Coordinates of C-alpha atoms in Angstrom, one line a residue:
X28 CA -14.8 -9.2 -48.4
X29 CA -16.2 -10.3 -45.4
X30 CA -19.2 -11.5 -45.3
X31 CA -22.3 -11.8 -43.3
X32 CA -21.6 -12.6 -39.1
X33 CA -23.1 -16.2 -39.1
X34 CA -23.5 -15.4 -34.9
X35 CA -26.1 -12.6 -36.5
X36 CA -30.0 -14.0 -35.9
X37 CA -32.5 -14.0 -39.2
X38 CA -34.2 -11.0 -39.7
X39 CA -36.8 -11.8 -42.1
X40 CA -39.0 -10.0 -43.8
X41 CA -43.1 -10.5 -42.7
X42 CA -46.5 -10.0 -44.7
X43 CA -49.3 -9.1 -42.3
X44 CA -52.6 -10.0 -44.1
X45 CA -55.9 -8.4 -42.1
X46 CA -55.2 -4.7 -40.2
X47 CA -57.8 -4.4 -37.8
X48 CA -56.8 -4.3 -34.2
X49 CA -54.5 -7.8 -34.2
X50 CA -52.9 -7.2 -36.9
X51 CA -51.9 -3.2 -36.3
X52 CA -50.0 -3.6 -33.1
X53 CA -48.7 -7.0 -34.5
X54 CA -46.9 -4.6 -37.4
X55 CA -45.7 -2.6 -34.9
X56 CA -44.7 -5.8 -32.1
X57 CA -42.5 -6.5 -35.8
X58 CA -40.8 -3.3 -36.0
X59 CA -39.8 -2.9 -32.4
X60 CA -36.8 -3.4 -30.3
X61 CA -36.1 -6.5 -29.9
X62 CA -34.1 -7.6 -27.1
X63 CA -30.7 -7.1 -28.5
X64 CA -32.0 -3.4 -30.1
X65 CA -32.8 -4.8 -33.1
X66 CA -36.4 -4.6 -34.8
X67 CA -37.2 -8.5 -35.3
X68 CA -37.7 -7.9 -38.9
X69 CA -36.2 -6.9 -41.6
X70 CA -39.2 -5.1 -43.6
X71 CA -42.9 -5.2 -42.3
X72 CA -45.8 -4.8 -44.7
X73 CA -49.6 -5.1 -43.8
X74 CA -52.8 -5.4 -46.1
X75 CA -56.0 -4.0 -46.1
X76 CA -59.0 -4.1 -48.6
X77 CA -60.7 -1.5 -46.3
X78 CA -59.4 2.1 -48.1
X79 CA -60.4 4.5 -45.0
X80 CA -58.5 2.3 -42.4
X81 CA -55.6 1.7 -45.3
X82 CA -55.2 5.9 -44.7
X83 CA -55.4 5.9 -41.0
X84 CA -52.9 3.2 -40.4
X85 CA -50.4 5.3 -43.5
X86 CA -51.2 8.4 -40.9
X87 CA -50.2 6.1 -37.8
X88 CA -47.0 4.6 -39.1
X89 CA -45.7 6.5 -41.7
X90 CA -42.5 5.7 -44.0
X91 CA -42.3 2.1 -41.0
X92 CA -44.6 0.0 -42.3
X93 CA -45.8 0.0 -45.9
X94 CA -49.9 -0.2 -45.4
X95 CA -50.6 -1.9 -48.7
X96 CA -54.3 -2.2 -50.7
X97 CA -55.0 -6.0 -51.0
X98 CA -55.8 -7.5 -54.2
X99 CA -56.8 -10.6 -55.0
X100 CA -53.5 -12.0 -54.6
X101 CA -53.4 -12.5 -50.8
X102 CA -50.3 -14.7 -50.0
X103 CA -48.1 -11.6 -49.1
X104 CA -45.7 -11.9 -51.7
X105 CA -44.8 -8.6 -53.3
X106 CA -42.1 -7.4 -56.0
X107 CA -39.4 -9.7 -54.7
X108 CA -40.9 -12.6 -53.8
X109 CA -42.9 -14.1 -50.9
X110 CA -42.5 -13.1 -48.1
X111 CA -40.4 -15.4 -45.5
X112 CA -43.6 -15.2 -42.8
X113 CA -47.3 -14.2 -43.4
X114 CA -49.5 -13.6 -40.3
X115 CA -52.9 -13.9 -41.0
X116 CA -55.4 -11.3 -39.1
X117 CA -58.3 -11.3 -41.3
X118 CA -61.3 -11.6 -39.5
X119 CA -62.2 -16.0 -38.7
X120 CA -63.4 -17.4 -41.0
X121 CA -61.9 -15.5 -43.9
X122 CA -58.4 -16.4 -43.0
X123 CA -58.0 -20.5 -45.1
X124 CA -57.6 -18.7 -48.6
X125 CA -54.9 -16.6 -47.4
X126 CA -53.0 -19.2 -44.9
X127 CA -53.2 -21.7 -48.7
X128 CA -51.9 -19.3 -51.0
X129 CA -48.9 -18.6 -48.6
X130 CA -47.6 -21.6 -47.9
X131 CA -47.9 -22.7 -51.8
X132 CA -45.7 -19.1 -52.0
X133 CA -43.1 -21.1 -49.7
X134 CA -44.1 -18.8 -47.0
X135 CA -44.4 -19.3 -42.6
X136 CA -47.6 -19.0 -41.6
X137 CA -48.8 -17.6 -38.6
X138 CA -52.6 -17.7 -38.7
X139 CA -55.0 -15.4 -35.4
X140 CA -58.8 -17.8 -36.6
X141 CA -60.1 -18.5 -33.8
X142 CA -63.2 -20.7 -35.6
X143 CA -63.3 -24.0 -34.7
X144 CA -64.1 -25.7 -39.0
X145 CA -61.0 -23.4 -39.7
X146 CA -59.0 -23.8 -37.2
X147 CA -59.7 -27.3 -38.6
X148 CA -59.2 -27.2 -42.0
X149 CA -56.1 -25.3 -41.0
X150 CA -54.5 -28.2 -39.0
X151 CA -55.4 -30.4 -41.8
X152 CA -52.7 -28.4 -43.8
X153 CA -50.4 -30.4 -42.4
X154 CA -48.7 -32.8 -45.1
X155 CA -48.7 -30.3 -47.7
X156 CA -46.7 -27.8 -44.3
X157 CA -44.5 -31.5 -44.1
X158 CA -44.2 -31.9 -47.6
X159 CA -43.1 -27.7 -48.8
X160 CA -40.4 -27.7 -45.0
X161 CA -43.0 -24.1 -44.2
X162 CA -44.6 -24.0 -40.6
X163 CA -48.5 -23.0 -40.4
X164 CA -48.7 -22.3 -36.0
X165 CA -53.1 -21.8 -36.0
X166 CA -55.0 -20.6 -33.1
X167 CA -52.6 -17.6 -32.7
X168 CA -54.2 -15.9 -29.9
X169 CA -54.7 -14.5 -26.5
X170 CA -58.0 -17.7 -26.1
X171 CA -56.7 -19.7 -27.9
X172 CA -52.6 -18.9 -28.6
X173 CA -51.6 -18.1 -25.1
X174 CA -53.6 -20.4 -22.8
X175 CA -52.3 -23.2 -25.0
X176 CA -48.8 -21.9 -24.4
X177 CA -49.4 -21.7 -20.7
X178 CA -50.4 -25.5 -21.1
X179 CA -47.5 -26.7 -22.3
X180 CA -45.3 -25.0 -19.7
X181 CA -48.3 -26.6 -17.1
X182 CA -47.8 -29.9 -18.2
X183 CA -44.1 -30.1 -18.2
X184 CA -44.7 -29.2 -14.4
X185 CA -46.1 -32.6 -14.9
X186 CA -45.7 -36.6 -14.6
X187 CA -49.0 -37.1 -16.8
X188 CA -52.1 -35.0 -17.9
X189 CA -55.6 -36.1 -17.8
X190 CA -57.6 -33.2 -18.0
X191 CA -57.5 -29.3 -19.2
X192 CA -59.8 -26.8 -19.2
X193 CA -59.5 -23.2 -20.7
X194 CA -61.9 -20.4 -19.4
X195 CA -61.2 -16.9 -21.2
X196 CA -63.4 -13.2 -21.0
X197 CA -63.4 -10.0 -23.8
X198 CA -62.6 -9.1 -26.9
X199 CA -59.7 -7.9 -29.2
X200 CA -61.8 -5.8 -31.4
X201 CA -65.8 -5.7 -33.3
X202 CA -64.6 -9.1 -34.9
X203 CA -63.9 -11.1 -32.2
X204 CA -66.7 -10.0 -30.3
X205 CA -69.3 -11.6 -33.2
X206 CA -66.8 -14.5 -33.3
X207 CA -67.2 -14.3 -29.7
X208 CA -71.3 -14.1 -30.4
X209 CA -71.1 -17.1 -33.0
X210 CA -69.4 -19.1 -30.3
X211 CA -71.7 -18.9 -27.2
X212 CA -75.1 -19.8 -29.9
X213 CA -73.1 -22.8 -31.5
X214 CA -72.6 -26.7 -29.9
X215 CA -69.5 -26.8 -27.9
X216 CA -67.0 -29.9 -28.4
X217 CA -65.9 -30.9 -25.1
X218 CA -63.3 -34.2 -25.0
X219 CA -64.0 -36.6 -22.4
X220 CA -62.9 -40.4 -22.4
X221 CA -61.7 -40.6 -26.2
X222 CA -64.7 -39.2 -28.3
X223 CA -66.5 -35.7 -28.7
X224 CA -69.5 -35.0 -27.3
X225 CA -71.2 -31.5 -28.0
X226 CA -73.2 -29.5 -25.0
X227 CA -75.4 -26.7 -26.4
X228 CA -73.9 -23.2 -25.9
X229 CA -74.4 -21.2 -23.3
X230 CA -75.2 -24.0 -21.0
X231 CA -72.7 -25.7 -17.7
X232 CA -72.4 -22.4 -16.3
X233 CA -69.3 -22.8 -13.8
X234 CA -68.2 -19.4 -11.4
X235 CA -64.3 -19.0 -12.3
X236 CA -61.3 -17.2 -10.7
X237 CA -59.7 -15.1 -13.5
X238 CA -57.0 -12.7 -12.3
X239 CA -57.6 -9.9 -10.2
X240 CA -59.5 -7.2 -11.9
X241 CA -61.4 -9.6 -14.4
X242 CA -62.4 -11.7 -11.1
X243 CA -65.5 -14.8 -10.8
X244 CA -67.3 -14.7 -13.5
X245 CA -69.9 -16.7 -15.2
X246 CA -68.7 -19.1 -18.3
X247 CA -70.3 -21.7 -20.3
X248 CA -69.7 -23.8 -22.7
X249 CA -69.1 -22.7 -26.8
X250 CA -68.1 -24.0 -30.0
X251 CA -64.7 -23.1 -29.5
X252 CA -61.3 -24.3 -31.2
X253 CA -59.1 -24.8 -27.7
X254 CA -59.8 -28.1 -27.3
X255 CA -59.2 -29.2 -31.3
X256 CA -56.0 -27.5 -30.7
X257 CA -55.4 -28.7 -27.2
X258 CA -56.3 -32.0 -28.0
X259 CA -54.1 -31.8 -31.6
X260 CA -51.1 -31.3 -29.0
X261 CA -51.8 -33.7 -26.0
X262 CA -53.3 -36.8 -27.8
X263 CA -53.6 -39.0 -24.5
X264 CA -55.7 -36.5 -22.1
X265 CA -59.5 -37.8 -21.2
X266 CA -61.0 -34.6 -21.0
X267 CA -60.9 -30.6 -22.2
X268 CA -62.9 -28.4 -21.9
X269 CA -64.1 -24.7 -22.7
X270 CA -65.3 -21.6 -22.1
X271 CA -66.7 -18.3 -22.0
X272 CA -67.2 -15.6 -19.4
X273 CA -70.7 -14.4 -20.3
X274 CA -73.5 -12.1 -18.9
X275 CA -77.4 -12.1 -19.0
X276 CA -76.9 -9.9 -21.9
X277 CA -74.6 -11.7 -23.6
X278 CA -78.0 -14.2 -24.0
X279 CA -80.1 -11.7 -25.7
X280 CA -77.7 -10.2 -28.1
X281 CA -76.4 -13.9 -29.1
X282 CA -78.9 -14.4 -31.4
X283 CA -79.0 -11.6 -33.5
X284 CA -76.6 -10.2 -36.1
X285 CA -74.0 -8.8 -35.4
X286 CA -72.4 -6.4 -37.6
X287 CA -68.4 -5.7 -37.7
X288 CA -67.3 -1.8 -37.9
X289 CA -64.2 0.3 -37.7
X290 CA -61.2 -1.5 -35.5
X291 CA -61.9 -0.4 -32.3
X292 CA -60.4 -2.2 -29.8
X293 CA -61.6 -4.0 -26.9
X294 CA -61.2 -3.7 -23.2
X295 CA -58.8 -5.3 -20.5
X296 CA -60.1 -9.4 -20.6
X297 CA -58.5 -12.4 -19.1
X298 CA -58.1 -16.5 -19.4
X299 CA -57.4 -18.8 -17.1
X300 CA -56.3 -22.6 -18.5
X301 CA -56.6 -25.3 -16.0
X302 CA -54.7 -28.9 -16.3
X303 CA -54.8 -31.9 -13.6
X304 CA -52.5 -34.8 -13.4
X305 CA -50.5 -36.6 -11.6
X306 CA -47.5 -35.6 -9.8
X307 CA -44.4 -38.4 -8.2
X308 CA -47.7 -41.0 -7.7
X309 CA -50.2 -37.9 -6.0
X310 CA -52.6 -36.5 -7.5
X311 CA -52.1 -32.0 -8.5
X312 CA -53.1 -29.6 -10.0
X313 CA -51.8 -26.2 -12.1
X314 CA -53.5 -23.1 -13.3
X315 CA -52.5 -20.0 -14.9
X316 CA -54.0 -17.0 -15.4
X317 CA -53.1 -14.5 -17.7
X318 CA -55.0 -10.7 -17.9
X319 CA -54.4 -7.9 -20.3
X320 CA -56.5 -6.2 -23.3
X321 CA -56.4 -9.1 -25.7
X322 CA -55.4 -7.4 -28.8
X323 CA -52.2 -6.4 -26.9
X324 CA -52.1 -10.0 -26.1
X325 CA -52.7 -11.9 -29.2
X326 CA -50.5 -9.4 -31.3
X327 CA -47.6 -9.4 -29.7
X328 CA -48.0 -14.2 -29.4
X329 CA -48.2 -13.3 -32.9
X330 CA -45.3 -11.6 -33.5
X331 CA -43.0 -13.5 -32.2
X332 CA -44.0 -17.0 -33.1
X333 CA -43.1 -15.5 -37.0
X334 CA -39.7 -14.2 -35.4
X335 CA -39.3 -17.7 -34.2
X336 CA -40.8 -19.9 -37.4
X337 CA -38.5 -17.8 -39.4
X338 CA -35.6 -18.8 -37.0
X339 CA -36.3 -21.9 -38.0
X340 CA -37.4 -23.1 -34.8
X341 CA -40.8 -24.2 -35.6
X342 CA -40.9 -27.8 -37.4
X343 CA -42.2 -28.3 -40.0
X344 CA -46.2 -29.0 -40.8
X345 CA -49.5 -27.1 -39.2
X346 CA -50.2 -27.3 -35.0
X347 CA -51.3 -25.0 -32.8
X348 CA -49.4 -23.0 -30.2
X349 CA -48.4 -26.2 -28.0
X350 CA -47.5 -28.3 -30.0
X351 CA -45.7 -26.2 -32.2
X352 CA -42.9 -24.1 -29.3
X353 CA -41.3 -24.8 -26.4
X354 CA -42.9 -23.0 -24.1
X355 CA -40.4 -20.8 -22.0
X356 CA -38.0 -18.8 -24.6
X357 CA -41.7 -17.8 -25.6
X358 CA -43.4 -17.1 -22.1
X359 CA -39.5 -15.1 -21.2
X360 CA -40.3 -13.2 -24.6
X361 CA -43.7 -12.1 -24.1
X362 CA -43.2 -10.9 -20.7
X363 CA -40.4 -8.6 -21.8
X364 CA -42.7 -7.2 -24.1
X365 CA -44.9 -6.9 -21.0
X366 CA -47.6 -9.8 -20.9
X367 CA -47.4 -11.6 -18.0
X368 CA -49.3 -14.9 -17.3
X369 CA -49.5 -15.9 -13.0
X370 CA -49.7 -19.1 -11.3
X371 CA -53.4 -19.4 -9.1
X372 CA -53.2 -21.1 -5.4
X373 CA -55.1 -24.7 -6.7
X374 CA -57.8 -24.2 -2.6

């Protein structure tokens, strides 16, 4: 009687906690055929706290993905025990509890939050993750997330990296849109010459170019997580900043409370990452851009990273995307799934 083929890829059990735009799309990505024509995960479940969303997704997924009602247990485990990977796709500011519980249960974790305080708290779980031999990847979205991956790829083209500047446009869904306005009215953190500098949100207007059809947009400082995650991956850089594309209408809406309605996918978005440094003794600049629906890019990246964590390709600890994985195979798999980035001509 022969045992399992050692060459067979790991097909983990993945629990998706949170059933908004990103969570539902991530579940679909996890059951879609991989490069070998087989689903990447052996079992995928998704859980929600909204009864109407549960019924909607049960009609959508049928028997392929069990749609569960979230109870007091938020660690992604079920009657068979803990999941191999828990993919946390709740609204920002509601993910830390799930990440901590899933880590204690013995699961790897992929967290999509982009709230700076929550990201910082999850990064502080690093000693616990190392002690447990589990990996936690935080800030997994279009930006932060894909931009961090592109920053790592661009850094490999340079001998030294002095500056990294990120900007993005768009939101995956209502919860992301609320977080975006919250960021614009907050105080931005920028890393300058070894110290954090606080700047007012909606300041520092800069005209930046994104991939067509988004093209040029006015971008502003905001309270974003990208600098925290990039400093964790690039501790020697002297300058880090992140901006959001915004309009005069956003300035009016930013101070107002935003109610989160049913999950409705946002329109197309874009992101760019700019690195400055040296190559062969000369000053160089590398600029990458990506255009896609933020929910599509975030879900694809989250699914790919969940599978890589389960396969043992991510070292134990808690980090952002740039400090967690080799960017080349991840970008290749994202391109196979339809999410592609491109290089800009710095001129």
